[in-house]
């Protein structure tokens, strides 16, 4: 069993920055992928960034060049550095992890993803 706990959300103005953290509790095999998703009111949950089991990173087009995903294995913590924030980045942000394949940490397979955090709200005002 894996427990994920996010922190670091808040309210910022356009152009501001935030860093989200996701602390993972429980044993995670090297096959785990980890990723960040977000969901705005009335919209479907979408993948934002993922670290695949091989350590490679990928991003949604909407955040490329502005967001950076990273991982501190010693602390079992996942991060999302968000710069140049825009009002359209406003959403609840969720951390996710899954041992079964990288597709469960990004894109359209989120409904079957095994482990989720409780979410942290990010609000960007213009």
PDB file of C-alpha atoms in Angstrom:
ATOM      1  CA  UNK A   1       0.000   0.000   0.000  1.00  0.00           C
ATOM      2  CA  UNK A   2       1.268   3.459  -0.914  1.00  0.00           C
ATOM      3  CA  UNK A   3       0.037   6.720   0.544  1.00  0.00           C
ATOM      4  CA  UNK A   4       0.631  10.026  -1.215  1.00  0.00           C
ATOM      5  CA  UNK A   5       0.368  13.383   0.523  1.00  0.00           C
ATOM      6  CA  UNK A   6       0.545  16.633  -1.472  1.00  0.00           C
ATOM      7  CA  UNK A   7       1.395  20.080  -0.204  1.00  0.00           C
ATOM      8  CA  UNK A   8       2.460  23.452  -1.535  1.00  0.00           C
ATOM      9  CA  UNK A   9      -0.650  24.726  -3.273  1.00  0.00           C
ATOM     10  CA  UNK A  10      -1.896  28.258  -2.839  1.00  0.00           C
ATOM     11  CA  UNK A  11      -2.957  31.458  -4.527  1.00  0.00           C
ATOM     12  CA  UNK A  12      -0.635  33.487  -6.729  1.00  0.00           C
ATOM     13  CA  UNK A  13      -0.909  36.162  -9.384  1.00  0.00           C
ATOM     14  CA  UNK A  14      -0.231  35.605 -13.056  1.00  0.00           C
ATOM     15  CA  UNK A  15       3.458  35.099 -13.645  1.00  0.00           C
ATOM     16  CA  UNK A  16       4.074  33.794 -10.144  1.00  0.00           C
ATOM     17  CA  UNK A  17       5.580  30.494  -9.038  1.00  0.00           C
ATOM     18  CA  UNK A  18       4.679  27.637  -6.752  1.00  0.00           C
ATOM     19  CA  UNK A  19       6.330  24.349  -5.869  1.00  0.00           C
ATOM     20  CA  UNK A  20       4.158  21.362  -5.126  1.00  0.00           C
ATOM     21  CA  UNK A  21       5.437  18.430  -3.099  1.00  0.00           C
ATOM     22  CA  UNK A  22       4.169  14.879  -2.882  1.00  0.00           C
ATOM     23  CA  UNK A  23       5.466  12.723  -0.053  1.00  0.00           C
ATOM     24  CA  UNK A  24       5.151   8.993  -0.688  1.00  0.00           C
ATOM     25  CA  UNK A  25       4.755   6.550   2.200  1.00  0.00           C
ATOM     26  CA  UNK A  26       5.133   2.832   1.728  1.00  0.00           C
ATOM     27  CA  UNK A  27       7.429   0.697  -0.335  1.00  0.00           C
ATOM     28  CA  UNK A  28       7.694   1.673  -3.981  1.00  0.00           C
ATOM     29  CA  UNK A  29       9.396  -0.630  -6.429  1.00  0.00           C
ATOM     30  CA  UNK A  30      11.638   0.709  -9.161  1.00  0.00           C
ATOM     31  CA  UNK A  31       8.838  -0.060 -11.619  1.00  0.00           C
ATOM     32  CA  UNK A  32       6.683   2.744 -10.233  1.00  0.00           C
ATOM     33  CA  UNK A  33       5.892   5.767 -12.316  1.00  0.00           C
ATOM     34  CA  UNK A  34       4.885   9.000 -10.597  1.00  0.00           C
ATOM     35  CA  UNK A  35       3.056  11.939 -12.035  1.00  0.00           C
ATOM     36  CA  UNK A  36       1.036  15.080 -11.516  1.00  0.00           C
ATOM     37  CA  UNK A  37      -2.499  15.562 -12.731  1.00  0.00           C
ATOM     38  CA  UNK A  38      -4.863  18.482 -12.424  1.00  0.00           C
ATOM     39  CA  UNK A  39      -8.585  18.994 -12.590  1.00  0.00           C
ATOM     40  CA  UNK A  40     -10.353  22.293 -13.017  1.00  0.00           C
ATOM     41  CA  UNK A  41     -14.052  22.707 -12.149  1.00  0.00           C
ATOM     42  CA  UNK A  42     -16.236  21.213 -14.860  1.00  0.00           C
ATOM     43  CA  UNK A  43     -13.288  19.732 -16.713  1.00  0.00           C
ATOM     44  CA  UNK A  44     -11.783  16.276 -17.037  1.00  0.00           C
ATOM     45  CA  UNK A  45      -8.687  15.354 -15.075  1.00  0.00           C
ATOM     46  CA  UNK A  46      -5.582  15.770 -17.213  1.00  0.00           C
ATOM     47  CA  UNK A  47      -1.990  14.688 -16.970  1.00  0.00           C
ATOM     48  CA  UNK A  48       0.486  17.488 -16.364  1.00  0.00           C
ATOM     49  CA  UNK A  49       3.881  15.850 -15.928  1.00  0.00           C
ATOM     50  CA  UNK A  50       5.250  12.368 -15.339  1.00  0.00           C
ATOM     51  CA  UNK A  51       8.464  10.663 -14.312  1.00  0.00           C
ATOM     52  CA  UNK A  52       8.472   7.255 -15.919  1.00  0.00           C
ATOM     53  CA  UNK A  53       9.914   4.150 -14.301  1.00  0.00           C
ATOM     54  CA  UNK A  54      13.114   4.640 -16.329  1.00  0.00           C
ATOM     55  CA  UNK A  55      13.479   8.185 -15.012  1.00  0.00           C
ATOM     56  CA  UNK A  56      12.461   9.926 -18.216  1.00  0.00           C
ATOM     57  CA  UNK A  57      10.200  12.962 -17.912  1.00  0.00           C
ATOM     58  CA  UNK A  58       7.407  14.236 -20.071  1.00  0.00           C
ATOM     59  CA  UNK A  59       5.012  17.161 -19.931  1.00  0.00           C
ATOM     60  CA  UNK A  60       1.688  18.251 -21.280  1.00  0.00           C
ATOM     61  CA  UNK A  61       2.128  20.764 -24.091  1.00  0.00           C
ATOM     62  CA  UNK A  62       0.316  23.405 -22.055  1.00  0.00           C
ATOM     63  CA  UNK A  63       3.018  23.413 -19.346  1.00  0.00           C
ATOM     64  CA  UNK A  64       6.202  22.685 -21.301  1.00  0.00           C
ATOM     65  CA  UNK A  65       8.900  25.181 -20.535  1.00  0.00           C
ATOM     66  CA  UNK A  66       7.097  26.422 -17.426  1.00  0.00           C
ATOM     67  CA  UNK A  67       6.744  23.368 -15.171  1.00  0.00           C
ATOM     68  CA  UNK A  68       9.466  20.989 -14.018  1.00  0.00           C
ATOM     69  CA  UNK A  69       8.888  17.617 -12.399  1.00  0.00           C
ATOM     70  CA  UNK A  70      11.584  16.181 -10.173  1.00  0.00           C
ATOM     71  CA  UNK A  71      12.081  13.483  -7.594  1.00  0.00           C
ATOM     72  CA  UNK A  72      14.122  13.106  -4.449  1.00  0.00           C
ATOM     73  CA  UNK A  73      14.460   9.350  -4.007  1.00  0.00           C
ATOM     74  CA  UNK A  74      16.146   9.681  -0.642  1.00  0.00           C
ATOM     75  CA  UNK A  75      13.127  11.552   0.694  1.00  0.00           C
ATOM     76  CA  UNK A  76      10.589   9.609  -1.368  1.00  0.00           C
ATOM     77  CA  UNK A  77       9.209  12.919  -2.538  1.00  0.00           C
ATOM     78  CA  UNK A  78       7.963  14.128  -5.890  1.00  0.00           C
ATOM     79  CA  UNK A  79       7.991  17.802  -6.803  1.00  0.00           C
ATOM     80  CA  UNK A  80       6.386  20.043  -9.380  1.00  0.00           C
ATOM     81  CA  UNK A  81       8.006  23.432  -9.846  1.00  0.00           C
ATOM     82  CA  UNK A  82       5.523  25.719 -11.561  1.00  0.00           C
ATOM     83  CA  UNK A  83       6.749  29.007 -13.022  1.00  0.00           C
ATOM     84  CA  UNK A  84       5.093  31.676 -15.149  1.00  0.00           C
ATOM     85  CA  UNK A  85       1.718  30.597 -13.874  1.00  0.00           C
ATOM     86  CA  UNK A  86      -1.390  31.530 -15.822  1.00  0.00           C
ATOM     87  CA  UNK A  87      -5.046  31.718 -14.777  1.00  0.00           C
ATOM     88  CA  UNK A  88      -5.715  28.611 -16.871  1.00  0.00           C
ATOM     89  CA  UNK A  89      -3.389  26.674 -14.544  1.00  0.00           C
ATOM     90  CA  UNK A  90      -5.976  27.083 -11.787  1.00  0.00           C
ATOM     91  CA  UNK A  91      -7.034  23.595 -10.697  1.00  0.00           C
ATOM     92  CA  UNK A  92      -6.796  20.958  -8.029  1.00  0.00           C
ATOM     93  CA  UNK A  93      -3.460  19.229  -8.482  1.00  0.00           C
ATOM     94  CA  UNK A  94      -3.079  15.544  -7.680  1.00  0.00           C
ATOM     95  CA  UNK A  95      -0.055  13.335  -7.275  1.00  0.00           C
ATOM     96  CA  UNK A  96      -0.313   9.792  -8.641  1.00  0.00           C
ATOM     97  CA  UNK A  97       1.750   6.625  -8.608  1.00  0.00           C
ATOM     98  CA  UNK A  98       1.399   3.210 -10.182  1.00  0.00           C
ATOM     99  CA  UNK A  99       3.637   0.144 -10.480  1.00  0.00           C
ATOM    100  CA  UNK A 100       1.958  -1.377 -13.529  1.00  0.00           C
ATOM    101  CA  UNK A 101       3.138   0.857 -16.323  1.00  0.00           C
ATOM    102  CA  UNK A 102       3.927   4.442 -17.165  1.00  0.00           C
ATOM    103  CA  UNK A 103       0.622   4.997 -18.931  1.00  0.00           C
ATOM    104  CA  UNK A 104      -1.141   5.009 -15.562  1.00  0.00           C
ATOM    105  CA  UNK A 105       0.723   8.146 -14.539  1.00  0.00           C
ATOM    106  CA  UNK A 106      -0.224  10.238 -17.527  1.00  0.00           C
ATOM    107  CA  UNK A 107      -2.877  10.756 -20.123  1.00  0.00           C
ATOM    108  CA  UNK A 108      -6.114   8.863 -20.458  1.00  0.00           C
ATOM    109  CA  UNK A 109      -5.579   5.951 -18.071  1.00  0.00           C
ATOM    110  CA  UNK A 110      -6.014   8.026 -14.940  1.00  0.00           C
ATOM    111  CA  UNK A 111      -9.306   6.368 -14.057  1.00  0.00           C
ATOM    112  CA  UNK A 112      -7.396   3.142 -13.418  1.00  0.00           C
ATOM    113  CA  UNK A 113      -4.407   4.650 -11.627  1.00  0.00           C
ATOM    114  CA  UNK A 114      -3.818   2.858  -8.339  1.00  0.00           C
ATOM    115  CA  UNK A 115      -2.587   5.520  -5.944  1.00  0.00           C
ATOM    116  CA  UNK A 116      -3.663   9.132  -5.538  1.00  0.00           C
ATOM    117  CA  UNK A 117      -3.018  11.927  -3.138  1.00  0.00           C
ATOM    118  CA  UNK A 118      -5.829  14.027  -1.719  1.00  0.00           C
ATOM    119  CA  UNK A 119      -5.041  17.002  -3.954  1.00  0.00           C
ATOM    120  CA  UNK A 120      -3.800  20.526  -3.394  1.00  0.00           C
ATOM    121  CA  UNK A 121      -5.489  23.623  -4.796  1.00  0.00           C
ATOM    122  CA  UNK A 122      -3.655  26.040  -7.066  1.00  0.00           C
ATOM    123  CA  UNK A 123      -5.349  29.335  -7.886  1.00  0.00           C
ATOM    124  CA  UNK A 124      -3.833  31.860 -10.278  1.00  0.00           C
ATOM    125  CA  UNK A 125      -5.438  35.274 -10.477  1.00  0.00           C
ATOM    126  CA  UNK A 126      -5.053  37.738 -13.325  1.00  0.00           C
TER     127      UNK A 126
END
